[in-house]
Coordinates of C-alpha atoms and ligand atoms in Angstrom, one line a residue:
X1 CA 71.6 -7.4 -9.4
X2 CA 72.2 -6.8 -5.8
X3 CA 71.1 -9.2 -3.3
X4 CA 68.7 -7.0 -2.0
X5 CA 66.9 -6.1 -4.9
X6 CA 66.4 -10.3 -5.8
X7 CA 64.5 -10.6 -2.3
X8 CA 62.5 -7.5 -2.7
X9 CA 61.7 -8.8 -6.6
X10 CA 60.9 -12.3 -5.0
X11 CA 58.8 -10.6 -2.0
X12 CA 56.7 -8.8 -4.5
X13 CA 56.5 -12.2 -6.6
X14 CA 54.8 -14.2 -3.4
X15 CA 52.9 -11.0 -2.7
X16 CA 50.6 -11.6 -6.5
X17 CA 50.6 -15.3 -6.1
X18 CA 48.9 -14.6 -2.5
X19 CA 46.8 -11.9 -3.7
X20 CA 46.3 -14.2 -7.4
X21 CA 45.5 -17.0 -5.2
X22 CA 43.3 -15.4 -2.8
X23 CA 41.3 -14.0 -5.2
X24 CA 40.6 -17.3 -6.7
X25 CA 39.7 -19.0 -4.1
X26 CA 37.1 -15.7 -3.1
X27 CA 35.6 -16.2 -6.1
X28 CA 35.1 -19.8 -6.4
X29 CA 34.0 -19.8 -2.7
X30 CA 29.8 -20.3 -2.2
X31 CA 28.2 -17.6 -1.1
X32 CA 26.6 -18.3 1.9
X33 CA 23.1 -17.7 3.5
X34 CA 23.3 -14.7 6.7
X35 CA 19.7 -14.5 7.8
X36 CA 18.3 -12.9 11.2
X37 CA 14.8 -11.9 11.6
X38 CA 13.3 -8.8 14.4
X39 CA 10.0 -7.8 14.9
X40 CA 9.5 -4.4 13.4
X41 CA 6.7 -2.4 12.7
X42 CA 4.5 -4.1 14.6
X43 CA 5.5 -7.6 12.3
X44 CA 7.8 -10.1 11.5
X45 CA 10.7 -8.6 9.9
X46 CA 13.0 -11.4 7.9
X47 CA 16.1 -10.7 6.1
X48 CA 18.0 -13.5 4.0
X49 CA 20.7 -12.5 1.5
X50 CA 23.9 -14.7 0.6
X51 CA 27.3 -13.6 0.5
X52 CA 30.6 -14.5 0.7
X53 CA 31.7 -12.8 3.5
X54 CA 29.4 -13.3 6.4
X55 CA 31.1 -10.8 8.3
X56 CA 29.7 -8.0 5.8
X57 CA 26.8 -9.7 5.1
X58 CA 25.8 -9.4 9.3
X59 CA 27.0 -6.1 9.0
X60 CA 24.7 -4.8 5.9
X61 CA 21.3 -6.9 7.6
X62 CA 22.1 -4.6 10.9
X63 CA 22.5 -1.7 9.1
X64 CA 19.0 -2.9 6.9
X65 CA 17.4 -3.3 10.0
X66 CA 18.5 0.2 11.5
X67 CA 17.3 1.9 8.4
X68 CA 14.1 0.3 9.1
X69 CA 13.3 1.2 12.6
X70 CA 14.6 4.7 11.9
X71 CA 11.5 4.5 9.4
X72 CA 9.3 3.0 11.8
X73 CA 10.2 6.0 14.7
X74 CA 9.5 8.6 12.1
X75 CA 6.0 6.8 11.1
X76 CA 4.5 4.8 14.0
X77 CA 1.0 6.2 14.8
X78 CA 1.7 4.7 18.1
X79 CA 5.4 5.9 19.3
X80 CA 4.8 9.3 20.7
X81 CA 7.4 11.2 19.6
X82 CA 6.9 10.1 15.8
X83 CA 6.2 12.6 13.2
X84 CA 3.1 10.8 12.4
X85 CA 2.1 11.3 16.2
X86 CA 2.9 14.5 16.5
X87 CA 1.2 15.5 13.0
X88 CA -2.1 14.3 14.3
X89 CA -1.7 15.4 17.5
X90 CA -1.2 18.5 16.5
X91 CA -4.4 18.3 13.9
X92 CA -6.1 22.0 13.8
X93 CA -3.5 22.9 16.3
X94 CA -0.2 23.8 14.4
X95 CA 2.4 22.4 11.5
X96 CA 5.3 19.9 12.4
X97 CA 8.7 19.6 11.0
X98 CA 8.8 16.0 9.7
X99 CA 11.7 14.0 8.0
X100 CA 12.6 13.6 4.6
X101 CA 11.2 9.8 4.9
X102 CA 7.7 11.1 6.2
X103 CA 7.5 13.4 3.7
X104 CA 8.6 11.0 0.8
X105 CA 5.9 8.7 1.9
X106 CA 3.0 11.7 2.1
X107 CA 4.0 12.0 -1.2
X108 CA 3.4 8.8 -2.7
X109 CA 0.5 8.7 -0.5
X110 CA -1.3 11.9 -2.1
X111 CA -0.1 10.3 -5.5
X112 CA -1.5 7.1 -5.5
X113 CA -4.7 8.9 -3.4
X114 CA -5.5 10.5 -6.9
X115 CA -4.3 7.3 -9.1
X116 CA -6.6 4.9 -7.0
X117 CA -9.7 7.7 -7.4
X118 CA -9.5 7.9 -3.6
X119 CA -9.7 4.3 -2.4
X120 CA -6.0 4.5 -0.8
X121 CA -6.4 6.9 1.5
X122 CA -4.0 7.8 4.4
X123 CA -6.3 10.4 5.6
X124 CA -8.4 7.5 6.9
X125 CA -6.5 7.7 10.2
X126 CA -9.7 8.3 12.6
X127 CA -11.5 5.5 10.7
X128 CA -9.1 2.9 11.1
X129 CA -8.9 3.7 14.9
X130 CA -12.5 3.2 15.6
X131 CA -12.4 -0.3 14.1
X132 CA -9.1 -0.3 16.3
X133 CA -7.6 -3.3 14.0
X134 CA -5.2 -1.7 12.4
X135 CA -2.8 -2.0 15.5
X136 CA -2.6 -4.8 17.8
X137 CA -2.7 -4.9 21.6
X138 CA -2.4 -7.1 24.7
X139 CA -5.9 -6.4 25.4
X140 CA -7.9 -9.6 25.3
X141 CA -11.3 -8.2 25.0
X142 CA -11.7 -7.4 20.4
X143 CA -12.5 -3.9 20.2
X144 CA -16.4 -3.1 20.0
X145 CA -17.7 -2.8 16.2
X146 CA -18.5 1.4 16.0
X147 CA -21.9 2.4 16.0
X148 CA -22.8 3.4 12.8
X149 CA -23.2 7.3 13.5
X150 CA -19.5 7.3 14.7
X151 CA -18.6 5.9 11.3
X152 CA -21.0 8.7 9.4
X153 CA -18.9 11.2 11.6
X154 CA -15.6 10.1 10.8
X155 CA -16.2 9.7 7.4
X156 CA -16.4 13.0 7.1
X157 CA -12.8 14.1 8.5
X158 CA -10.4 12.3 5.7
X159 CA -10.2 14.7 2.6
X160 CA -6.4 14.5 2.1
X161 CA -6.9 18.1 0.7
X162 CA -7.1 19.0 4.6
X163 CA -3.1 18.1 4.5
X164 CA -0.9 21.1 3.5
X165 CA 2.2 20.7 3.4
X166 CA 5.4 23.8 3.3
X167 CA 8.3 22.8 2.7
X168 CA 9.3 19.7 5.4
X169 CA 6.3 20.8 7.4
X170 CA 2.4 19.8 7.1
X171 CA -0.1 20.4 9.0
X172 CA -3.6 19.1 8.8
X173 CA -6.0 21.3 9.0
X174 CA -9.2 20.0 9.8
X175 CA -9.1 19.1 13.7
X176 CA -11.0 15.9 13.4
X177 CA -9.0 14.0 11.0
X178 CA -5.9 11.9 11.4
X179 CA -3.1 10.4 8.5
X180 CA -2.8 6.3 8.9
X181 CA 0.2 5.3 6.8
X182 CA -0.3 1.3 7.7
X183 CA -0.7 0.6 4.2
X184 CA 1.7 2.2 2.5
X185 CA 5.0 2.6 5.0
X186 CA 6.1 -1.0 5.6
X187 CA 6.6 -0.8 1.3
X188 CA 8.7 2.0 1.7
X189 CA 10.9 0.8 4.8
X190 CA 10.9 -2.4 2.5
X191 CA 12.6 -0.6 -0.6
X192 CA 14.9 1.1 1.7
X193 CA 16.3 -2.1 3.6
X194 CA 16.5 -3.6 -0.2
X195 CA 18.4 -0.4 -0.9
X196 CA 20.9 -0.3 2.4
X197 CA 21.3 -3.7 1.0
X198 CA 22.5 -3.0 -2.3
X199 CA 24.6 0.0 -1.2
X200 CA 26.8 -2.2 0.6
X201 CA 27.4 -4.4 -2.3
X202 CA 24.7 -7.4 -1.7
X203 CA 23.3 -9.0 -5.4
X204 CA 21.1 -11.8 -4.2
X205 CA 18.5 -12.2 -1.0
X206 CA 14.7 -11.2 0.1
X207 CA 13.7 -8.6 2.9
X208 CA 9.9 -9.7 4.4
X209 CA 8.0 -7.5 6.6
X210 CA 5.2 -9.2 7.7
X211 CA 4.1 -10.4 3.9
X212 CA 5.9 -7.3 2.2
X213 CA 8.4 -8.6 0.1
X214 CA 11.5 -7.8 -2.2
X215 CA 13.3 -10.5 -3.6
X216 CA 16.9 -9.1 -4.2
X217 CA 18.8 -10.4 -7.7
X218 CA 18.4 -14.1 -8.3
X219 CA 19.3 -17.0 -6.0
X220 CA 23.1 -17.9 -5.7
X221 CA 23.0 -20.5 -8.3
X222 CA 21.2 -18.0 -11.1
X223 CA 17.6 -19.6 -10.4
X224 CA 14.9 -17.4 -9.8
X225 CA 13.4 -17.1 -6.5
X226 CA 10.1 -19.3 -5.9
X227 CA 7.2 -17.2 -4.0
X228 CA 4.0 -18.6 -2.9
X229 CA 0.7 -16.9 -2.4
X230 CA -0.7 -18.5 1.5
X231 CA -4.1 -19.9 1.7
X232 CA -6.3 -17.2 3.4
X233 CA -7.9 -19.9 5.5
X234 CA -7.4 -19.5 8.8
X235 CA -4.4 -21.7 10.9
X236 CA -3.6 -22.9 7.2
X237 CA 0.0 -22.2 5.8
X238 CA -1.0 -24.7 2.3
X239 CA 0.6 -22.5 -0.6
X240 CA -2.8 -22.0 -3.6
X241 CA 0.2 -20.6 -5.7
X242 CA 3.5 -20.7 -7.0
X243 CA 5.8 -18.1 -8.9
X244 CA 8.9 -17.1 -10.1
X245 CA 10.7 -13.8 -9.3
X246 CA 13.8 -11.8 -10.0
X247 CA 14.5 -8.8 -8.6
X248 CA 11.0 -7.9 -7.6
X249 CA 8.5 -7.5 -5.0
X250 CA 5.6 -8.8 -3.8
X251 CA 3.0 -7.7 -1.5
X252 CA 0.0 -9.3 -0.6
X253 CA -3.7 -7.4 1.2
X254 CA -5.9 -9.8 2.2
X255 CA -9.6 -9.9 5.2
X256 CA -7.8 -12.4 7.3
X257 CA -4.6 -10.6 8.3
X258 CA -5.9 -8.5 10.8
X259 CA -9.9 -8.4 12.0
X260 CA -12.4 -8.9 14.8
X261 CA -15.2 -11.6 14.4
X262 CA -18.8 -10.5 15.9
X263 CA -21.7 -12.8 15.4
X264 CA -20.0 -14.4 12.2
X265 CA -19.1 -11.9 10.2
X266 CA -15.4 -10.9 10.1
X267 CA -14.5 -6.8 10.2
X268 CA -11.1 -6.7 8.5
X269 CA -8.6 -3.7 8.9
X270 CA -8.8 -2.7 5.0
X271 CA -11.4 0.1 4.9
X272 CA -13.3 1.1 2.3
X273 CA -13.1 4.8 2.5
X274 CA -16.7 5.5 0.7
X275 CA -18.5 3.6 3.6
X276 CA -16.2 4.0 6.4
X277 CA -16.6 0.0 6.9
X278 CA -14.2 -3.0 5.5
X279 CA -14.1 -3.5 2.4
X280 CA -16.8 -5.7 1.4
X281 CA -16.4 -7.9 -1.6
X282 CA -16.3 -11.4 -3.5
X283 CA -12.3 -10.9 -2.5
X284 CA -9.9 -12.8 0.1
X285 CA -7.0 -11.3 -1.1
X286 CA -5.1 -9.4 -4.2
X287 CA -1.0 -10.1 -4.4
X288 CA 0.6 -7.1 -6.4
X289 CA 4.1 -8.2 -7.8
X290 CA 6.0 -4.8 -9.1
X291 CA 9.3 -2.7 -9.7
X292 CA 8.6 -1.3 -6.3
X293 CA 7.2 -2.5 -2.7
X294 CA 5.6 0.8 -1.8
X295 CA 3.9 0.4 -4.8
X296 CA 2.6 -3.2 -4.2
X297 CA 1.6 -2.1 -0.6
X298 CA -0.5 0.4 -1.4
X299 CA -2.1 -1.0 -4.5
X300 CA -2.9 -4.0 -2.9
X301 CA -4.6 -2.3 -0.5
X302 CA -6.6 -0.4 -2.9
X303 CA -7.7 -3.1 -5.4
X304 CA -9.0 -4.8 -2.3
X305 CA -11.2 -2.1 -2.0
X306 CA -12.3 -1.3 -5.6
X307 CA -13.1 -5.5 -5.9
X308 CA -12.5 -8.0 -8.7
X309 CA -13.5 -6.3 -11.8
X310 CA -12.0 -2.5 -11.0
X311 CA -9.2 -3.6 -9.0
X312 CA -8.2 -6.0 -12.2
X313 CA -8.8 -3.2 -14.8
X314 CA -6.7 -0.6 -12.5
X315 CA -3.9 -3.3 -12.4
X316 CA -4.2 -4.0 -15.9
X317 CA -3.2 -0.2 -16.8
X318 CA -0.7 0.2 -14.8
X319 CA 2.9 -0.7 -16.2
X320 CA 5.5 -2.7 -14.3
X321 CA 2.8 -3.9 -12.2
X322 CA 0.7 -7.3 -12.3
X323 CA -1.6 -8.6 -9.7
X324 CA -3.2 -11.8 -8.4
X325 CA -6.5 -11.9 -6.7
X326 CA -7.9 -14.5 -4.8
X327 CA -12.1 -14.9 -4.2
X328 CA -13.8 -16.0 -1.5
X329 CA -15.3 -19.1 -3.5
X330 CA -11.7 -19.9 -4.1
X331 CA -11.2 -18.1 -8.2
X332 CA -8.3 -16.9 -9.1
X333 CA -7.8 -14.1 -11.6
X334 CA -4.4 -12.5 -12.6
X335 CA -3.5 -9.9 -15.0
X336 CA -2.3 -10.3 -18.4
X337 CA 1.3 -10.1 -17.8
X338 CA 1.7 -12.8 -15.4
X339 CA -1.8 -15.1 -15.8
X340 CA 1.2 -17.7 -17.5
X341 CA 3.5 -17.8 -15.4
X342 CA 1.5 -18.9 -12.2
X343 CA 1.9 -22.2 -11.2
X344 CA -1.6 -23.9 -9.8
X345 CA -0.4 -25.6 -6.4
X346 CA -4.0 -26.3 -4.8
X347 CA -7.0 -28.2 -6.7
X348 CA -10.0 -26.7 -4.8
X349 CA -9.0 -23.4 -6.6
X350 CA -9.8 -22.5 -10.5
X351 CA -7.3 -20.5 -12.1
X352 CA -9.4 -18.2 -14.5
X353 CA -7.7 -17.0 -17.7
Ligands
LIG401 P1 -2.4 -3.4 4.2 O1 -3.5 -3.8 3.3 O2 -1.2 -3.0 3.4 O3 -2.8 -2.2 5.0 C1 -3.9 -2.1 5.8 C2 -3.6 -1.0 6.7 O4 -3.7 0.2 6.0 C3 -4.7 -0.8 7.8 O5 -4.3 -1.5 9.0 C4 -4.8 0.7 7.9 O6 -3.8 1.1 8.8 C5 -4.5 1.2 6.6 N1 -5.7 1.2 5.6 C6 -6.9 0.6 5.7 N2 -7.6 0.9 4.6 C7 -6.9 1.8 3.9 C8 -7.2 2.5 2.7 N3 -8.4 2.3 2.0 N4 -6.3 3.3 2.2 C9 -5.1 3.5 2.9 N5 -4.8 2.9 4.0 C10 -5.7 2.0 4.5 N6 1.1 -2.7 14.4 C11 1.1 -3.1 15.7 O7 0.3 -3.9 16.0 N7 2.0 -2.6 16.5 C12 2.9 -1.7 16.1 O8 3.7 -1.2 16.9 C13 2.9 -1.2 14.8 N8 3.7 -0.2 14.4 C14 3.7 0.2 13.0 C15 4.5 1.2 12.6 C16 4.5 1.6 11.3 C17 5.4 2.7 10.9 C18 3.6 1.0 10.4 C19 3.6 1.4 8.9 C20 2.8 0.0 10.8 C21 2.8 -0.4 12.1 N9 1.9 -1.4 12.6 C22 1.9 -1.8 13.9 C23 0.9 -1.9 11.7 C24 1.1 -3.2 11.1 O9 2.2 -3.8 11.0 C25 0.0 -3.3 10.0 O10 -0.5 -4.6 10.1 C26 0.4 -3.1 8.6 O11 1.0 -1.8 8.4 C27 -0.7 -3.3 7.7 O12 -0.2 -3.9 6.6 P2 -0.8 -5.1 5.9 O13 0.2 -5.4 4.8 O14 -1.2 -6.2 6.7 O15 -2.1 -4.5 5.2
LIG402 MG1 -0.1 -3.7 2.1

């Protein structure tokens, strides 16, 4: 054997020990926590996952984070080039060309419109701005509470069967009425930062928009992830329950997220679409844990407004989906699927089985 081919034999030796020893020390290396947080959607946006390379991993929460405020530019009723804006704009007037992501989410939002019987309703659009709650602004003063013959009138203008929709374009027909998709959009840009995520190879971490939230894998050391349900009492951040999640979200509606306060009563920002007012009910809050977080956020949102005993039933047929709901006079009922596996974490509630 020439000299020459004994160095080049002994260069590709060193060259698999490298590579051999690299590769064991990648994989016995911790994965390590990248986290950065935005405000998106008019909320807090968090995004933790763990990786080993926290290059990538900064990489894949920017890229999360873009797919998310391409969502929110798309569906903002308050950006004034969004499809949304335009749509309703443009109500009576003519059909717009919307994006695939607009569309995807008028679809879910006519689907679970028929599932829920019509209380999710993202025709509710002119409602939801005369209680003004649903966005928030720097103006001190709350908005008034509408007089009641505004709410009769605006009532009126949200039969989703107003929307048509052509191909990518939809137009609404009905001049008067306007789509709201607060309840149902910050799921879907949820799903599709968990999905950026995964695309780029990350197993384990948790995207939260503002209380909409997938928990990605299992934490780094195979545990599950622990979630907590918040006390709705105001200024409190005391945890009523504890549970343990894999590769699921959670999404929690409740009367003391958003709302104006007039002579003691609260006016919350979930409407009931049958009385054009908030939902009114022995309910603080419901916590939907499911496959998906569109899912959670809109049927949260709708088993706040059917109340305990429908909202429970409804949950109770659906599959992949379980639900928590909190009362006023501090009950709480789950559905079958999950009632064992809550973990009790504040004595002034009852858990009711
Ligand atoms: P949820 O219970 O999930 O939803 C309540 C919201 O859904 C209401 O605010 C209303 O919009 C709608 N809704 C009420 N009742 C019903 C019903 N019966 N059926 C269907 N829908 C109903 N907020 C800001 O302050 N500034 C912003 O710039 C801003 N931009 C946003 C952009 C987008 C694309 C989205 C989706 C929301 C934006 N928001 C903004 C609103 C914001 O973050 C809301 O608080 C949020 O969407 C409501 O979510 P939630 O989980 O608190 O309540
Ligand atoms: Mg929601």
């Amino acid at each position: 054997m020439s000299n020459k081919t004994l160095i080049t034999k002994a260069k590709i030796v060193l060259l698999v020990i490298f590579l051999i020893l690299g590769l064991t020390i990648y994989r016995f290396q911790k994965p390590q926590l990248v986290q950065e947080n935005q405000f998106v959607l008019g909320t807090f946006g968090q995004i933790h996952l763990y990786t080993k390379s926290p290059k990538s991993g900064n990489k894949a929460i920017n890229q999360a984070y873009q797919r998310i405020r391409e969502i929110e530019n798309s569906m903002s009723i308050i950006i004034s080039d969004s499809d949304i804006y335009q749509l309703n704009e443009n109500a009576g007037i003519k059909p717009i060309k919307v994006t695939q992501d607009t569309l995807n989410v008028i679809h879910k939002g006519l689907e679970y419109y028929e599932l829920t019987k019509g209380a999710f309703n993202i025709g509710l659009g002119k409602i939801s701005k005369l209680w003004g709650v649903n966005i928030e602004t720097d103006n001190k003063i709350p908005p008034a509470i509408p007089k009641e013959e505004e709410i009769l009138d605006a009532k009126k203008h949200i039969d989703l069967y107003q929307l048509e929709i052509n191909n990518n374009e939809l137009f609404i027909k009905d001049p008067k009425m306007s789509i709201d998709l607060g309840g149902i959009a910050k799921g879907y840009a949820v799903d599709e930062a968990v999905r950026t995520l995964e695309d780029l190879g990350i197993k384990s971490g948790f995207v939260n928009l503002g209380g909409d939230i997938f928990v990605l894998g299992s934490k780094p050391d195979g545990t599950a992830w622990q979630m907590g349900i918040q006390s709705p009492e105001l200024g409190s951040s005391n945890v009523i329950v504890k549970i343990q999640l894999r590769n699921s979200s959670i999404v929690t509606s409740g009367d003391y997220q958003r709302y104006i306060e007039k002579d003691n009563k609260r006016y919350h920002h979930i409407i009931d679409p049958s009385t054009g007012y908030p939902a009114e009910n022995e309910l603080t809050s419901v916590t939907i844990i499911s496959d998906t977080t569109i899912k959670g956020d809109s049927y949260s949102t709708a088993a706040f407004v059917m109340g305990l005993e429908k909202g429970l039933d409804f949950i109770e047929n659906l599959e992949n989906t379980e639900g928590i709901f909190l009362t006023k006079d501090k009950r709480i009922y789950a559905s079958s699927g999950i009632r064992d596996e809550i973990e009790l974490m504040d004595k002034e509630y009852k858990l009711f089985k």
